[in-house]
Short mmCIF file of C-alpha atoms in Angstrom, two decimals:
data_model
loop_
_atom_site.label_atom_id
_atom_site.label_comp_id
_atom_site.label_asym_id
_atom_site.label_seq_id
_atom_site.Cartn_x
_atom_site.Cartn_y
_atom_site.Cartn_z
CA MET A 8 3.51 31.93 68.40
CA LYS A 9 5.85 29.72 66.40
CA VAL A 10 6.65 30.36 62.76
CA TYR A 11 4.85 27.17 61.68
CA GLU A 12 1.73 28.46 63.43
CA ALA A 13 1.97 31.79 61.62
CA LEU A 14 2.38 29.94 58.33
CA ALA A 15 -0.68 27.81 59.03
CA ALA A 16 -2.77 30.81 60.07
CA ALA A 17 -1.81 32.62 56.85
CA PHE A 18 -2.87 29.62 54.74
CA VAL A 19 -6.27 29.69 56.44
CA GLU A 20 -6.58 33.42 55.72
CA GLU A 21 -5.87 32.63 52.05
CA GLY A 22 -8.94 30.41 52.02
CA THR A 23 -7.33 26.99 52.51
CA THR A 24 -9.94 24.44 53.59
CA ASP A 25 -8.47 21.16 52.29
CA VAL A 26 -4.87 19.94 52.09
CA PHE A 27 -3.59 16.80 50.35
CA GLY A 28 -0.24 15.21 51.09
CA MET A 29 1.96 13.09 53.35
CA MET A 30 3.35 13.93 56.76
CA GLY A 31 7.05 13.94 57.57
CA ASP A 32 9.51 15.59 59.96
CA ALA A 33 9.63 18.82 57.98
CA ASN A 34 5.89 19.52 57.66
CA MET A 35 4.26 17.76 60.64
CA PHE A 36 4.13 20.79 62.92
CA TRP A 37 2.53 22.90 60.17
CA MET A 38 -0.02 20.15 59.48
CA ASN A 39 -0.92 19.94 63.17
CA ALA A 40 -1.39 23.72 63.29
CA LEU A 41 -3.70 23.53 60.26
CA ALA A 42 -5.76 20.74 61.85
CA GLN A 43 -6.20 22.86 64.98
CA ARG A 44 -7.63 25.59 62.74
CA GLY A 45 -10.22 23.28 61.18
CA VAL A 46 -8.51 22.53 57.86
CA ARG A 47 -9.40 19.09 56.47
CA GLN A 48 -6.35 17.00 55.63
CA TYR A 49 -6.21 14.06 53.25
CA GLU A 50 -3.28 11.73 53.87
CA VAL A 51 -2.35 10.06 50.60
CA ARG A 52 -0.13 7.11 49.75
CA HIS A 53 2.24 9.04 47.47
CA GLU A 54 3.17 12.71 47.44
CA GLY A 55 2.69 13.02 43.70
CA SER A 56 -0.82 11.66 44.12
CA GLY A 57 -1.55 14.38 46.65
CA LEU A 58 -0.49 17.00 44.14
CA GLY A 59 -2.74 15.43 41.52
CA MET A 60 -5.65 15.70 43.94
CA ALA A 61 -4.80 19.33 44.73
CA ASP A 62 -4.75 19.93 40.96
CA GLY A 63 -8.27 18.51 40.62
CA TRP A 64 -9.44 20.46 43.68
CA ALA A 65 -8.18 23.72 42.17
CA ARG A 66 -9.79 23.05 38.79
CA ALA A 67 -13.15 22.42 40.45
CA ALA A 68 -12.98 25.16 43.09
CA GLY A 69 -11.53 27.89 40.90
CA ARG A 70 -8.90 28.87 43.47
CA PRO A 71 -5.46 27.55 44.50
CA GLY A 72 -5.29 23.99 45.75
CA VAL A 73 -2.79 23.02 48.44
CA VAL A 74 -0.49 20.01 48.69
CA THR A 75 2.18 19.32 51.29
CA THR A 76 5.31 17.18 51.52
CA THR A 77 8.25 16.71 53.81
CA SER A 78 11.79 17.53 52.71
CA GLY A 79 13.97 15.93 50.04
CA PRO A 80 12.38 12.73 48.69
CA GLY A 81 8.95 14.00 49.64
CA VAL A 82 9.55 16.94 47.31
CA SER A 83 11.15 14.93 44.51
CA GLN A 84 8.09 12.65 44.38
CA LEU A 85 6.08 15.63 43.09
CA ALA A 86 7.80 15.79 39.70
CA THR A 87 5.31 14.29 37.24
CA SER A 88 2.16 15.66 38.86
CA MET A 89 3.76 19.09 39.14
CA LEU A 90 4.52 19.13 35.43
CA VAL A 91 0.95 18.09 34.65
CA ALA A 92 -0.43 20.92 36.82
CA SER A 93 2.00 23.37 35.25
CA ARG A 94 0.99 22.43 31.70
CA ALA A 95 -2.67 22.67 32.73
CA ARG A 96 -1.98 26.14 34.21
CA THR A 97 -3.45 25.11 37.54
CA PRO A 98 -3.00 27.54 40.43
CA LEU A 99 -1.80 25.69 43.51
CA VAL A 100 0.63 26.07 46.41
CA ALA A 101 2.88 23.22 47.52
CA PHE A 102 4.01 23.63 51.14
CA CYS A 103 7.28 21.70 51.17
CA GLY A 104 9.27 21.20 54.31
CA GLU A 105 13.01 21.56 53.96
CA THR A 106 16.02 20.28 55.89
CA ALA A 107 17.64 22.70 58.34
CA TRP A 108 18.65 25.91 56.58
CA GLY A 109 22.08 25.54 54.96
CA ASP A 110 22.71 21.94 56.09
CA GLN A 111 23.84 20.27 52.87
CA THR A 112 25.04 17.20 54.79
CA ALA A 113 21.51 16.20 55.80
CA ALA A 114 20.36 12.86 54.36
CA GLN A 115 17.26 14.48 52.83
CA TYR A 116 18.99 17.61 51.55
CA LEU A 117 17.80 18.76 48.13
CA ASP A 118 18.32 22.07 46.38
CA GLN A 119 14.58 22.58 46.21
CA GLY A 120 14.81 25.84 44.29
CA ARG A 121 16.69 24.22 41.42
CA PHE A 122 14.34 21.25 41.51
CA ALA A 123 11.30 23.54 41.34
CA ALA A 124 12.72 25.24 38.25
CA ALA A 125 13.27 21.86 36.59
CA ILE A 126 9.64 20.82 37.11
CA GLU A 127 8.26 24.16 35.87
CA CYS A 128 7.17 25.36 39.29
CA GLY A 129 7.48 28.80 40.83
CA PHE A 130 9.54 28.98 44.01
CA VAL A 131 9.25 30.98 47.24
CA HIS A 132 11.72 30.40 50.10
CA LEU A 133 11.31 31.05 53.82
CA SER A 134 14.78 32.33 54.72
CA ARG A 135 13.82 34.10 57.98
CA GLY A 136 11.08 33.48 60.50
CA ASP A 137 9.83 37.06 60.41
CA LEU A 138 8.94 36.57 56.71
CA ALA A 139 6.37 33.83 57.40
CA GLU A 140 3.29 35.80 56.41
CA GLU A 141 5.06 37.52 53.52
CA VAL A 142 6.09 34.25 51.83
CA VAL A 143 2.59 32.76 52.12
CA GLN A 144 1.09 35.93 50.67
CA LYS A 145 3.62 35.89 47.82
CA ALA A 146 3.08 32.19 47.04
CA PHE A 147 -0.69 32.59 46.75
CA TYR A 148 -0.35 35.87 44.85
CA LEU A 149 1.88 34.23 42.24
CA ALA A 150 -0.34 31.13 42.00
CA ARG A 151 -3.38 33.32 41.39
CA THR A 152 -1.90 35.91 39.05
CA GLU A 153 0.32 33.58 37.02
CA SER A 154 -2.11 30.62 37.12
CA ARG A 155 0.58 28.08 37.92
CA PRO A 156 1.92 25.91 40.77
CA ILE A 157 4.17 27.57 43.35
CA MET A 158 6.45 25.73 45.80
CA LEU A 159 6.81 27.30 49.25
CA SER A 160 9.96 25.80 50.75
CA ALA A 161 10.21 26.11 54.56
CA PRO A 162 13.33 24.90 56.46
CA MET A 163 12.34 22.84 59.48
CA ASP A 164 14.56 24.77 61.92
CA ILE A 165 13.18 28.16 60.86
CA GLN A 166 9.64 26.83 61.31
CA GLN A 167 10.44 26.41 65.04
CA HIS A 168 11.51 30.03 65.56
CA GLU A 169 9.35 32.42 67.53
CA TYR A 170 7.12 34.71 65.50
CA GLU A 171 5.89 38.11 66.57
CA ASP A 172 2.36 38.83 65.35
CA ASN A 173 2.41 42.18 63.54
CA GLY A 174 -1.31 42.63 63.07
CA PRO A 175 -4.02 41.36 60.70
CA TYR A 176 -2.89 39.26 57.76
CA VAL A 177 -3.59 40.72 54.32
CA PRO A 178 -4.70 37.95 51.93
CA SER A 179 -3.27 37.98 48.41
CA THR A 180 -6.76 38.50 46.99
CA GLN A 181 -6.70 42.04 48.36
CA LEU A 182 -3.59 42.79 46.31
CA ILE A 183 -5.09 41.68 43.00
CA ASP A 184 -6.98 44.11 40.82
CA ARG A 185 -8.02 42.72 37.46
CA PRO A 186 -9.62 45.51 35.44
CA ARG A 187 -11.86 44.41 32.60
CA LEU A 188 -9.96 44.34 29.32
CA LEU A 189 -11.83 46.55 26.85
CA PRO A 190 -11.33 45.80 23.15
CA ASP A 191 -9.89 48.27 20.67
CA PRO A 192 -12.91 49.72 18.77
CA SER A 193 -11.02 49.66 15.46
CA ARG A 194 -10.44 45.93 15.85
CA ILE A 195 -14.10 45.34 16.64
CA GLU A 196 -14.94 47.13 13.39
CA ARG A 197 -12.40 45.02 11.51
CA ALA A 198 -13.88 41.84 12.99
CA ARG A 199 -17.40 43.00 12.11
CA ASP A 200 -16.39 43.56 8.50
CA ILE A 201 -14.85 40.08 8.28
CA VAL A 202 -18.02 38.50 9.69
CA ALA A 203 -20.30 40.58 7.45
CA ALA A 204 -18.43 39.36 4.37
CA SER A 205 -18.72 35.72 5.43
CA LYS A 206 -21.25 33.02 4.62
CA HIS A 207 -20.29 30.24 7.02
CA VAL A 208 -19.05 31.33 10.45
CA VAL A 209 -17.66 28.93 13.05
CA ILE A 210 -17.28 29.89 16.70
CA ILE A 211 -14.68 27.86 18.61
CA ALA A 212 -15.08 28.14 22.37
CA GLY A 213 -12.11 27.22 24.52
CA ARG A 214 -11.30 26.80 28.19
CA GLY A 215 -10.88 30.56 28.58
CA ALA A 216 -14.43 31.23 27.40
CA ARG A 217 -15.79 28.51 29.63
CA GLY A 218 -13.88 29.85 32.63
CA SER A 219 -15.25 33.33 31.94
CA ASP A 220 -18.80 31.96 31.81
CA ALA A 221 -19.26 33.58 28.41
CA GLY A 222 -21.89 31.12 27.21
CA GLU A 223 -24.72 33.63 26.94
CA GLN A 224 -22.67 35.98 24.78
CA ILE A 225 -21.50 33.11 22.56
CA LEU A 226 -25.08 32.01 21.94
CA ARG A 227 -26.13 35.59 21.10
CA LEU A 228 -23.37 35.89 18.52
CA GLN A 229 -24.12 32.43 17.15
CA LYS A 230 -27.79 33.27 16.60
CA ARG A 231 -27.00 36.48 14.70
CA THR A 232 -24.30 34.96 12.50
CA GLY A 233 -25.83 31.53 11.86
CA ALA A 234 -22.60 30.13 13.22
CA MET A 235 -21.67 26.55 13.91
CA LEU A 236 -20.46 26.18 17.51
CA ALA A 237 -17.46 23.97 18.17
CA THR A 238 -15.23 23.61 21.22
CA THR A 239 -11.66 22.76 21.98
CA LEU A 240 -10.91 19.50 23.75
CA GLN A 241 -10.66 21.31 27.10
CA ALA A 242 -14.21 22.71 26.72
CA LYS A 243 -15.78 19.48 25.45
CA ASN A 244 -19.60 19.41 25.40
CA TRP A 245 -19.88 22.92 26.86
CA LEU A 246 -23.19 24.52 25.75
CA TYR A 247 -24.13 21.28 24.00
CA GLY A 248 -27.69 21.36 25.29
CA ASP A 249 -28.18 25.08 24.60
CA THR A 250 -28.07 25.12 20.81
CA ASP A 251 -29.17 22.95 17.90
CA TYR A 252 -25.99 23.79 16.00
CA HIS A 253 -23.20 22.34 18.12
CA VAL A 254 -20.77 20.19 16.15
CA GLY A 255 -18.63 19.02 19.08
CA ILE A 256 -14.84 19.18 19.20
CA SER A 257 -12.90 20.93 16.46
CA GLY A 258 -9.82 19.12 15.23
CA LEU A 259 -8.26 15.72 15.79
CA PHE A 260 -11.04 14.52 18.12
CA GLY A 261 -13.87 15.82 15.96
CA SER A 262 -16.37 13.52 14.27
CA ARG A 263 -16.38 12.97 10.53
CA VAL A 264 -19.49 15.17 10.26
CA ALA A 265 -17.63 17.89 12.16
CA MET A 266 -14.69 17.64 9.80
CA GLU A 267 -16.94 17.93 6.74
CA LEU A 268 -18.98 20.86 8.04
CA LEU A 269 -16.06 22.83 9.46
CA GLN A 270 -14.28 22.61 6.11
CA GLU A 271 -16.98 24.96 4.76
CA ALA A 272 -16.05 27.77 7.17
CA ASP A 273 -14.90 31.06 5.71
CA CYS A 274 -14.69 32.76 9.12
CA VAL A 275 -13.48 31.31 12.44
CA ILE A 276 -14.10 33.21 15.67
CA ALA A 277 -12.00 31.74 18.47
CA VAL A 278 -12.94 32.73 22.03
CA GLY A 279 -10.56 31.83 24.83
CA ALA A 280 -8.98 29.21 22.59
CA SER A 281 -5.34 29.16 21.52
CA LEU A 282 -6.18 27.34 18.24
CA ASN A 283 -3.33 24.90 18.67
CA SER A 284 -2.34 22.36 16.05
CA TYR A 285 -4.82 19.76 17.34
CA THR A 286 -7.77 22.18 17.15
CA THR A 287 -6.96 23.34 13.62
CA GLU A 288 -5.45 20.09 12.30
CA HIS A 289 -2.23 22.02 11.68
CA GLY A 290 -4.18 24.55 9.60
CA TYR A 291 -5.77 22.01 7.24
CA LEU A 292 -9.22 22.07 8.83
CA PHE A 293 -10.17 25.63 7.83
CA PRO A 294 -8.47 26.09 4.44
CA GLU A 295 -10.47 29.12 3.28
CA ALA A 296 -11.21 30.82 6.58
CA LYS A 297 -10.23 34.16 8.01
CA TYR A 298 -9.56 34.10 11.75
CA ILE A 299 -10.84 36.37 14.49
CA GLN A 300 -9.40 35.66 17.91
CA ILE A 301 -10.63 37.01 21.25
CA ASP A 302 -8.30 36.40 24.20
CA THR A 303 -6.87 38.13 27.25
CA ALA A 304 -3.28 37.43 26.20
CA PRO A 305 -1.46 40.28 24.39
CA ASN A 306 -1.09 38.09 21.30
CA LEU A 307 -1.11 34.45 20.25
CA VAL A 308 0.39 32.47 17.40
CA MET A 309 -1.99 29.78 16.18
CA GLY A 310 -1.17 26.12 15.66
CA ASN A 311 -0.74 26.73 11.93
CA GLY A 312 2.15 29.11 12.65
CA ALA A 313 0.17 32.23 11.71
CA VAL A 314 -1.53 35.02 13.62
CA ALA A 315 -5.23 35.82 13.38
CA ASP A 316 -6.50 38.16 10.68
CA CYS A 317 -8.05 40.17 13.51
CA TYR A 318 -6.79 39.74 17.07
CA ILE A 319 -8.89 41.30 19.84
CA GLN A 320 -7.33 41.48 23.28
CA ALA A 321 -10.29 41.49 25.65
CA ASP A 322 -12.07 39.34 28.18
CA ALA A 323 -14.47 36.93 26.50
CA ASN A 324 -17.72 38.52 27.65
CA THR A 325 -16.74 42.07 26.72
CA GLY A 326 -15.19 41.17 23.38
CA LEU A 327 -18.19 39.11 22.32
CA ALA A 328 -20.71 41.71 23.51
CA GLU A 329 -18.96 44.49 21.57
CA LEU A 330 -18.72 42.41 18.40
CA THR A 331 -22.39 41.40 18.56
CA ALA A 332 -23.47 44.99 19.23
CA SER A 333 -21.48 46.18 16.23
CA LEU A 334 -23.15 43.58 14.02
CA GLU A 335 -26.56 44.61 15.34
CA ARG A 336 -25.93 48.29 14.57
CA GLU A 337 -25.13 47.38 10.98
CA SER A 338 -28.09 44.97 10.79
CA VAL A 339 -25.80 42.08 9.86
CA THR A 340 -27.67 38.76 9.92
CA ILE A 341 -26.41 35.52 8.39
CA GLU A 342 -28.27 32.25 7.92
CA GLY A 343 -25.01 30.36 7.60
CA PHE A 344 -25.12 26.83 8.99
CA HIS A 345 -28.59 27.20 10.50
CA THR A 346 -30.51 25.07 8.03
CA GLN A 347 -32.64 21.96 8.33
CA GLU A 348 -30.13 19.91 6.35
CA VAL A 349 -27.28 20.79 8.72
CA ARG A 350 -29.53 20.08 11.68
CA ARG A 351 -30.35 16.66 10.22
CA ARG A 352 -26.68 15.82 9.88
CA LEU A 353 -25.93 16.95 13.43
CA THR A 354 -28.69 14.83 14.96
CA ALA A 355 -27.66 11.62 13.21
CA PRO A 356 -26.00 9.04 15.52
CA LEU A 357 -22.22 9.39 15.63
CA ILE A 358 -21.93 5.66 15.17
CA ASP A 359 -24.33 3.07 13.82
CA PRO A 360 -24.90 0.33 16.44
CA SER A 361 -24.55 -2.24 13.66
CA GLU A 362 -20.85 -1.32 13.55
CA PHE A 363 -20.17 -2.47 17.11
CA ARG A 364 -17.71 -5.36 17.14
CA SER A 365 -17.97 -7.15 20.45
CA GLN A 366 -16.21 -10.47 21.04
CA PRO A 367 -17.12 -13.26 23.44
CA ASP A 368 -16.67 -11.78 26.94
CA LEU A 369 -15.28 -8.54 25.48
CA LEU A 370 -17.16 -5.30 24.72
CA ASP A 371 -16.65 -2.91 21.86
CA PRO A 372 -15.27 0.18 23.65
CA ARG A 373 -17.57 2.42 21.60
CA GLU A 374 -20.63 0.54 22.79
CA ALA A 375 -19.39 0.75 26.39
CA ILE A 376 -19.15 4.55 26.12
CA VAL A 377 -22.64 4.81 24.65
CA VAL A 378 -24.00 2.83 27.62
CA LEU A 379 -22.07 4.96 30.12
CA ASP A 380 -23.37 8.17 28.60
CA ALA A 381 -26.97 6.93 28.64
CA GLU A 382 -26.98 5.37 32.11
CA LEU A 383 -25.06 7.93 34.17
CA PRO A 384 -27.06 11.10 35.00
CA PRO A 385 -25.76 14.38 33.54
CA GLU A 386 -25.40 15.69 37.10
CA LEU A 387 -22.37 13.41 37.46
CA ASP A 388 -19.20 15.24 36.47
CA LEU A 389 -16.77 13.41 34.19
CA VAL A 390 -12.97 13.36 34.07
CA LEU A 391 -11.27 11.88 31.00
CA GLY A 392 -7.78 10.48 31.28
CA SER A 393 -5.02 9.90 28.73
CA GLY A 394 -4.17 7.11 26.34
CA HIS A 395 -5.82 5.29 23.44
CA GLN A 396 -8.90 4.15 25.36
CA THR A 397 -9.72 7.74 26.28
CA ASP A 398 -10.20 8.63 22.62
CA PHE A 399 -13.49 6.73 22.54
CA GLY A 400 -14.97 8.72 25.41
CA THR A 401 -13.52 11.97 24.18
CA MET A 402 -15.41 11.56 20.91
CA LEU A 403 -18.57 9.72 21.98
CA PHE A 404 -19.73 11.24 25.29
CA GLN A 405 -22.58 13.48 24.12
CA ARG A 406 -24.69 14.43 27.12
CA SER A 407 -24.22 17.91 28.48
CA ARG A 408 -22.26 17.49 31.70
CA GLU A 409 -19.24 19.08 33.37
CA ILE A 410 -16.20 17.48 31.71
CA THR A 411 -12.52 17.80 32.56
CA SER A 412 -10.01 16.39 30.10
CA ASN A 413 -6.45 15.68 31.15
CA TYR A 414 -5.49 14.71 27.61
CA GLY A 415 -2.23 16.25 26.45
CA MET A 416 -1.21 17.55 29.88
CA PHE A 417 2.41 16.35 29.66
CA GLY A 418 1.08 13.11 28.16
CA ALA A 419 1.07 11.56 31.65
CA ILE A 420 -1.20 8.59 32.23
CA GLY A 421 -2.56 7.82 35.69
CA GLN A 422 -3.42 11.39 36.70
CA ALA A 423 -7.16 11.42 35.98
CA PRO A 424 -8.35 9.40 39.02
CA LEU A 425 -6.31 11.71 41.28
CA ILE A 426 -7.81 14.80 39.65
CA THR A 427 -11.26 13.29 40.10
CA ILE A 428 -10.76 12.67 43.82
CA GLY A 429 -9.67 16.28 44.33
CA SER A 430 -12.57 17.64 42.30
CA ILE A 431 -15.08 15.64 44.37
CA VAL A 432 -13.62 17.01 47.60
CA ALA A 433 -13.97 20.55 46.21
CA SER A 434 -17.48 20.19 44.77
CA GLY A 435 -19.01 17.79 47.28
CA ARG A 436 -20.61 15.90 44.34
CA PRO A 437 -20.01 12.34 43.11
CA ALA A 438 -18.13 12.09 39.81
CA PHE A 439 -16.79 9.45 37.47
CA VAL A 440 -13.54 9.02 35.63
CA VAL A 441 -12.86 6.97 32.50
CA GLU A 442 -9.35 5.58 32.49
CA GLY A 443 -7.29 2.71 31.10
CA ASP A 444 -6.08 -0.32 33.01
CA ALA A 445 -2.39 0.66 33.03
CA SER A 446 -3.34 4.19 34.02
CA PHE A 447 -5.54 3.12 36.92
CA LEU A 448 -3.05 0.59 38.26
CA MET A 449 -0.32 3.24 38.33
CA HIS A 450 -1.94 4.85 41.39
CA LEU A 451 -4.07 1.93 42.61
CA SER A 452 -3.18 2.71 46.25
CA GLU A 453 -5.09 5.97 46.06
CA PHE A 454 -8.35 4.12 45.57
CA GLU A 455 -7.82 3.05 49.17
CA THR A 456 -7.46 6.76 50.02
CA ALA A 457 -10.86 7.39 48.45
CA VAL A 458 -12.30 4.52 50.48
CA ARG A 459 -10.72 5.76 53.71
CA TYR A 460 -12.31 9.20 53.32
CA GLY A 461 -15.58 8.01 51.78
CA ILE A 462 -15.03 9.90 48.52
CA PRO A 463 -17.76 8.74 46.09
CA ILE A 464 -15.62 8.27 42.99
CA LEU A 465 -16.64 5.91 40.19
CA VAL A 466 -13.62 4.63 38.25
CA VAL A 467 -14.56 3.12 34.90
CA VAL A 468 -11.55 1.15 33.70
CA MET A 469 -11.59 0.54 29.94
CA ASN A 470 -9.50 -2.58 30.23
CA ASP A 471 -7.86 -4.00 27.11
CA GLN A 472 -5.16 -5.66 29.25
CA ALA A 473 -2.46 -3.79 27.38
CA LEU A 474 -0.68 -0.52 26.94
CA GLY A 475 -3.31 0.36 24.37
CA ALA A 476 -1.57 3.27 22.67
CA GLU A 477 1.68 1.33 22.33
CA TYR A 478 -0.16 -1.79 21.17
CA HIS A 479 -1.74 0.05 18.24
CA LYS A 480 1.36 2.08 17.43
CA SER A 481 3.38 -1.13 17.39
CA ARG A 482 0.94 -2.63 14.92
CA ALA A 483 1.15 0.47 12.72
CA LYS A 484 4.95 0.35 12.74
CA GLY A 485 5.32 -3.40 12.27
CA LEU A 486 6.62 -4.07 15.80
CA ASP A 487 5.79 -6.96 18.13
CA VAL A 488 2.38 -6.04 19.63
CA ASP A 489 2.65 -8.74 22.30
CA LEU A 490 5.30 -6.70 24.10
CA ALA A 491 2.55 -4.19 24.92
CA VAL A 492 0.16 -6.81 26.35
CA ILE A 493 -0.04 -6.88 30.17
CA PRO A 494 -2.67 -9.12 31.82
CA THR A 495 -4.55 -7.67 34.78
CA PRO A 496 -6.45 -9.24 37.67
CA GLU A 497 -10.18 -8.64 38.01
CA LEU A 498 -10.08 -5.03 39.18
CA GLY A 499 -13.61 -5.16 40.56
CA ARG A 500 -12.44 -7.71 43.13
CA VAL A 501 -9.33 -5.65 43.83
CA ALA A 502 -11.55 -2.66 44.62
CA GLN A 503 -13.63 -4.80 46.98
CA SER A 504 -10.49 -6.00 48.77
CA LEU A 505 -9.55 -2.36 49.36
CA GLY A 506 -12.90 -1.70 51.02
CA GLY A 507 -14.86 -0.25 48.09
CA ASP A 508 -17.38 -1.60 45.64
CA GLY A 509 -16.43 -3.16 42.35
CA ALA A 510 -17.47 -5.27 39.42
CA THR A 511 -15.82 -6.78 36.38
CA VAL A 512 -18.19 -6.62 33.41
CA ARG A 513 -18.11 -8.29 30.01
CA THR A 514 -21.58 -7.52 28.61
CA THR A 515 -23.74 -4.43 28.29
CA ASP A 516 -26.29 -5.92 30.72
CA GLU A 517 -23.58 -6.40 33.35
CA LEU A 518 -22.35 -2.86 32.74
CA ARG A 519 -25.83 -1.38 33.14
CA ALA A 520 -26.37 -3.29 36.37
CA ALA A 521 -23.07 -2.11 37.85
CA LEU A 522 -23.79 1.50 36.88
CA ALA A 523 -27.27 1.31 38.39
CA GLU A 524 -25.80 0.12 41.68
CA TYR A 525 -23.41 3.10 41.81
CA VAL A 526 -26.16 5.58 40.91
CA ARG A 527 -28.35 4.08 43.64
CA GLN A 528 -25.64 4.49 46.27
CA PRO A 529 -22.55 6.47 45.19
CA ARG A 530 -19.45 5.29 47.01
CA PRO A 531 -15.88 4.41 45.96
CA THR A 532 -16.41 1.99 43.09
CA VAL A 533 -14.39 0.44 40.28
CA ILE A 534 -16.06 -1.03 37.20
CA ASP A 535 -13.58 -3.09 35.20
CA VAL A 536 -14.94 -3.04 31.63
CA ARG A 537 -13.26 -5.71 29.56
CA ILE A 538 -12.92 -4.40 26.00
CA THR A 539 -11.59 -5.79 22.75
CA ARG A 540 -8.30 -4.59 21.28
CA ASP A 541 -9.67 -5.05 17.77
CA VAL A 542 -11.28 -1.60 17.62
CA LEU A 543 -9.03 1.32 16.78
CA SER A 544 -10.10 4.84 17.73
CA VAL A 545 -10.76 7.42 15.02
CA PRO A 546 -7.85 9.72 16.06
CA TYR A 547 -5.46 6.78 15.84
CA ARG A 548 -6.86 5.82 12.45
CA ARG A 549 -6.18 9.35 11.30
CA LEU A 550 -2.71 9.59 12.83
CA TRP A 551 -1.30 6.15 11.98
CA PHE A 552 -3.25 4.89 8.97
CA GLY A 553 -4.53 8.01 7.21
CA GLU A 554 -8.12 6.80 7.56
CA ASP A 555 -11.22 8.74 8.61
CA VAL A 556 -13.98 6.20 9.18
#
């Protein structure tokens, strides 16, 4: 057996079923060995795109995704997507071929260890052939336990060495023992006393709570405390259909009603949420509240620069169950926000249709989002990208569906379609992504990848024919807005030329028809929604003009 074969066999033992990337001299033997073992491989048009897809695959599958590149430039192409995955704390393993061990004169030589450190990636190096299984085990162990990307760098000459099989491979999962974190009873009592003395409790559920599937415990605590349920951006719409008292996102992307109601809170219980500056509006959103925080980390400093009044280190389910049980023993029951008046305010439309401001052949982006939310079944997962146009969807998508937001992950546009492709491969379900025109065009070639593999992605391009964020910031700062205007071709036709379906729409009727066609037969599709630049999103109004309308 060759070393590359041992490496491939170890990846399979770690559960690898799908690999994204590009073939080159330094990884081609490993890729062939994987194919012989039944691993599906997705050849992409850019290595960084492959990593973005592996990122989406990992987020959907809940285990490390895998990307591969050849040496040198193949590795350096990973930079932006690797930083996005690192900031998102995505577990993945990048199998990166390397030039012959020690040959610094090779044209594709790169100090891949130093490069990995620069792009916030863990690094494991294959320095000897007999370490093949050990380095794979270590790479997956680190990806899983540290929840981050790990680069496994394998010199091409060492991959060709002979390998002596030393017995059954031990997957990294067998080395991981995660005992349940039990909360300190004295802190549970302290949290109970804070809640018991409160009148208006808010529960903020974050990505950690969602990942722990702690929804049932959150709803139990909400019912007993009369709490308003809010989420962080990364848990958007979670549990939305399970309670009448869900106010949406807390913070910058919250509605005006959310802002007004959350101001009344005198107790905030954060579950699996870091309470960063966006979630708390730098501490201004909850001026009178005491904070209880439940998280697995040893401690966290909130976005307002303070620590919680009561910090409980525990897994979400256990911490919530203990707190609720303590409240039950003391017969603590609070009406709180659970009134008919609050319910009336929560059920009012987020935006009055009379406010829509369409132009000839251009849609109001808010109206476009309302149509998308109504016409696309909740079974379709949603990925939200970055940039000004994404703000509309972030605030206005209301149906309860699986939502992944890439907002704030290194501030990199263009990643969301890649993440969506990977998530579809992992889940086996169609999904849609809402992205801007500049963002989509950044990795246009990967739509052809989706077509080639029959991946049923729907790309909704909110097309203002500009760098939308820069256009509005330029206006706010008195700069020349025309410098941010970039015309685009009809992207529906571009999608058709690449072998997929597509439409360019300028009215709500055209949009509904295009959506109906995708729902009828999901396949790679681009809907180019032409929108006006005259509508500014609420977060941008808040940030650049001090408005909240």
